[in-house]
Amino acid sequence: MSSVPFHYVDLRAFCYATEDEKRVESALRTYLPEEYPIERAESEGHYGDRIVVLSARVENADEVRQVLSQVATLDDIDDVRAELDDRVDENCSFFLTLDKQAAFGDEVRRGDGITLRAKVEAYPAKRENAVENARDLLAEL
């Protein structure tokens, strides 16, 4: 596989006041290349509770491939491929949510807690082309 038909992959996880930030960061790192920088932003919930947003944007082709290779290990990756029509929007972005708790234990599962958004290359930039490019890549991984 010479190129990756994704411009970038964004990963984001929220760390709520009841969670350990190091554990949430560890869960996010399950999908990231080793020592990849993670951005941290503090926010406040509706009732004044602390929320830390941890995020990373992966743009290098080899690193994007590494993130997507982790995603490809999902037990139900065939279901993800079948759902691509629903997972790619009109802006050629692919969305998937991943289980934060499982990721802390180095498991890759779909669930809640980690949001993956990947911008799919498509020329011309049409949803149908993006779906096909994403399908081709996920079939190769």
CSV table of C-alpha atoms in Angstrom, one decimal:
chain,number,residue,atom,x,y,z
A,1,MET,CA,0.0,0.0,0.0
A,2,SER,CA,1.8,3.1,-1.2
A,3,SER,CA,-0.5,5.8,-0.2
A,4,VAL,CA,-3.3,6.3,2.3
A,5,PRO,CA,-6.5,7.9,1.0
A,6,PHE,CA,-7.0,10.0,4.2
A,7,HIS,CA,-5.8,13.5,4.7
A,8,TYR,CA,-5.7,13.2,8.4
A,9,VAL,CA,-7.3,11.3,11.4
A,10,ASP,CA,-8.5,13.2,14.5
A,11,LEU,CA,-8.9,11.3,17.8
A,12,ARG,CA,-10.7,12.9,20.8
A,13,ALA,CA,-11.6,11.7,24.3
A,14,PHE,CA,-13.2,13.6,27.1
A,15,CYS,CA,-11.9,13.1,30.6
A,16,TYR,CA,-14.6,13.9,33.2
A,17,ALA,CA,-14.0,14.9,36.8
A,18,THR,CA,-14.6,11.4,37.9
A,19,GLU,CA,-11.9,9.9,35.6
A,20,ASP,CA,-8.2,9.7,35.9
A,21,GLU,CA,-6.6,11.8,33.1
A,22,LYS,CA,-3.6,9.5,32.8
A,23,ARG,CA,-5.9,6.6,32.2
A,24,VAL,CA,-7.9,8.4,29.5
A,25,GLU,CA,-4.7,9.5,27.8
A,26,SER,CA,-3.5,5.9,28.0
A,27,ALA,CA,-6.7,4.8,26.3
A,28,LEU,CA,-6.3,7.3,23.5
A,29,ARG,CA,-2.6,6.2,23.0
A,30,THR,CA,-3.9,2.7,22.2
A,31,TYR,CA,-4.6,4.1,18.7
A,32,LEU,CA,-1.7,6.5,18.3
A,33,PRO,CA,1.9,6.1,17.3
A,34,GLU,CA,4.3,5.8,20.2
A,35,GLU,CA,5.1,9.1,21.9
A,36,TYR,CA,2.6,11.0,19.7
A,37,PRO,CA,1.7,14.4,21.1
A,38,ILE,CA,-1.7,14.8,22.6
A,39,GLU,CA,-3.3,18.2,23.0
A,40,ARG,CA,-5.1,19.0,26.2
A,41,ALA,CA,-7.8,21.6,26.7
A,42,GLU,CA,-9.8,22.3,29.9
A,43,SER,CA,-13.5,23.0,29.8
A,44,GLU,CA,-16.3,23.2,32.3
A,45,GLY,CA,-19.5,21.1,32.4
A,46,HIS,CA,-23.0,22.4,32.9
A,47,TYR,CA,-22.7,22.1,36.6
A,48,GLY,CA,-19.2,23.6,36.8
A,49,ASP,CA,-17.4,20.2,36.8
A,50,ARG,CA,-14.0,20.0,35.1
A,51,ILE,CA,-13.8,18.3,31.7
A,52,VAL,CA,-10.5,17.8,30.0
A,53,VAL,CA,-10.5,17.3,26.2
A,54,LEU,CA,-7.6,15.2,25.0
A,55,SER,CA,-7.1,15.2,21.2
A,56,ALA,CA,-4.6,14.4,18.5
A,57,ARG,CA,-4.5,14.9,14.8
A,58,VAL,CA,-2.4,12.5,12.8
A,59,GLU,CA,-1.4,13.7,9.3
A,60,ASN,CA,1.7,11.8,8.3
A,61,ALA,CA,0.7,8.9,5.9
A,62,ASP,CA,2.7,6.2,7.9
A,63,GLU,CA,1.2,7.4,11.2
A,64,VAL,CA,-2.4,7.5,9.6
A,65,ARG,CA,-1.8,4.0,8.4
A,66,GLN,CA,-0.8,2.9,11.9
A,67,VAL,CA,-4.0,4.4,13.5
A,68,LEU,CA,-6.2,2.8,10.8
A,69,SER,CA,-4.3,-0.6,11.2
A,70,GLN,CA,-5.5,-0.5,14.9
A,71,VAL,CA,-9.0,0.2,13.8
A,72,ALA,CA,-8.8,-2.7,11.3
A,73,THR,CA,-8.3,-5.1,14.2
A,74,LEU,CA,-11.9,-4.5,15.3
A,75,ASP,CA,-13.8,-7.8,15.6
A,76,ASP,CA,-16.6,-6.3,13.6
A,77,ILE,CA,-14.6,-4.4,11.0
A,78,ASP,CA,-16.8,-6.1,8.3
A,79,ASP,CA,-19.8,-4.3,9.9
A,80,VAL,CA,-17.9,-1.0,9.7
A,81,ARG,CA,-17.2,-1.5,6.0
A,82,ALA,CA,-20.9,-2.3,5.4
A,83,GLU,CA,-21.9,0.8,7.3
A,84,LEU,CA,-19.6,3.2,5.4
A,85,ASP,CA,-22.5,4.8,3.5
A,86,ASP,CA,-23.8,5.9,7.0
A,87,ARG,CA,-20.3,6.7,8.4
A,88,VAL,CA,-19.1,9.1,5.7
A,89,ASP,CA,-20.7,12.5,5.5
A,90,GLU,CA,-21.1,15.0,2.6
A,91,ASN,CA,-17.8,16.6,3.6
A,92,CYS,CA,-16.0,13.3,3.0
A,93,SER,CA,-15.4,12.8,6.7
A,94,PHE,CA,-15.5,9.2,8.2
A,95,PHE,CA,-16.7,8.9,11.8
A,96,LEU,CA,-16.4,6.1,14.3
A,97,THR,CA,-16.7,5.8,18.0
A,98,LEU,CA,-14.4,3.5,20.0
A,99,ASP,CA,-14.7,2.1,23.5
A,100,LYS,CA,-12.6,4.2,25.9
A,101,GLN,CA,-12.7,1.6,28.7
A,102,ALA,CA,-11.6,-1.2,26.4
A,103,ALA,CA,-8.8,0.9,24.9
A,104,PHE,CA,-7.4,1.5,28.4
A,105,GLY,CA,-6.9,-2.3,28.5
A,106,ASP,CA,-5.3,-2.2,25.0
A,107,GLU,CA,-8.4,-3.7,23.4
A,108,VAL,CA,-9.8,-2.3,20.2
A,109,ARG,CA,-13.6,-2.3,20.3
A,110,ARG,CA,-16.4,-0.1,19.1
A,111,GLY,CA,-18.3,1.8,21.8
A,112,ASP,CA,-18.3,5.2,23.5
A,113,GLY,CA,-15.6,7.5,24.7
A,114,ILE,CA,-13.2,8.0,21.9
A,115,THR,CA,-14.3,9.7,18.7
A,116,LEU,CA,-12.4,9.1,15.5
A,117,ARG,CA,-12.9,11.5,12.5
A,118,ALA,CA,-10.9,10.9,9.4
A,119,LYS,CA,-10.9,13.2,6.3
A,120,VAL,CA,-11.1,10.9,3.3
A,121,GLU,CA,-9.3,11.9,0.1
A,122,ALA,CA,-11.7,12.0,-2.9
A,123,TYR,CA,-11.3,13.6,-6.3
A,124,PRO,CA,-13.7,15.1,-7.1
A,125,ALA,CA,-14.7,15.6,-3.5
A,126,LYS,CA,-17.9,13.7,-3.5
A,127,ARG,CA,-19.3,11.5,-0.8
A,128,GLU,CA,-19.6,8.5,-3.1
A,129,ASN,CA,-15.9,8.7,-4.0
A,130,ALA,CA,-14.9,9.1,-0.4
A,131,VAL,CA,-17.0,6.0,0.6
A,132,GLU,CA,-15.3,4.0,-2.1
A,133,ASN,CA,-11.8,5.1,-1.1
A,134,ALA,CA,-12.5,4.3,2.6
A,135,ARG,CA,-13.9,0.9,1.6
A,136,ASP,CA,-10.8,0.1,-0.5
A,137,LEU,CA,-8.4,1.1,2.3
A,138,LEU,CA,-10.3,-0.8,5.0
A,139,ALA,CA,-10.3,-3.9,2.8
A,140,GLU,CA,-6.5,-3.7,2.4
A,141,LEU,CA,-5.7,-3.3,6.1
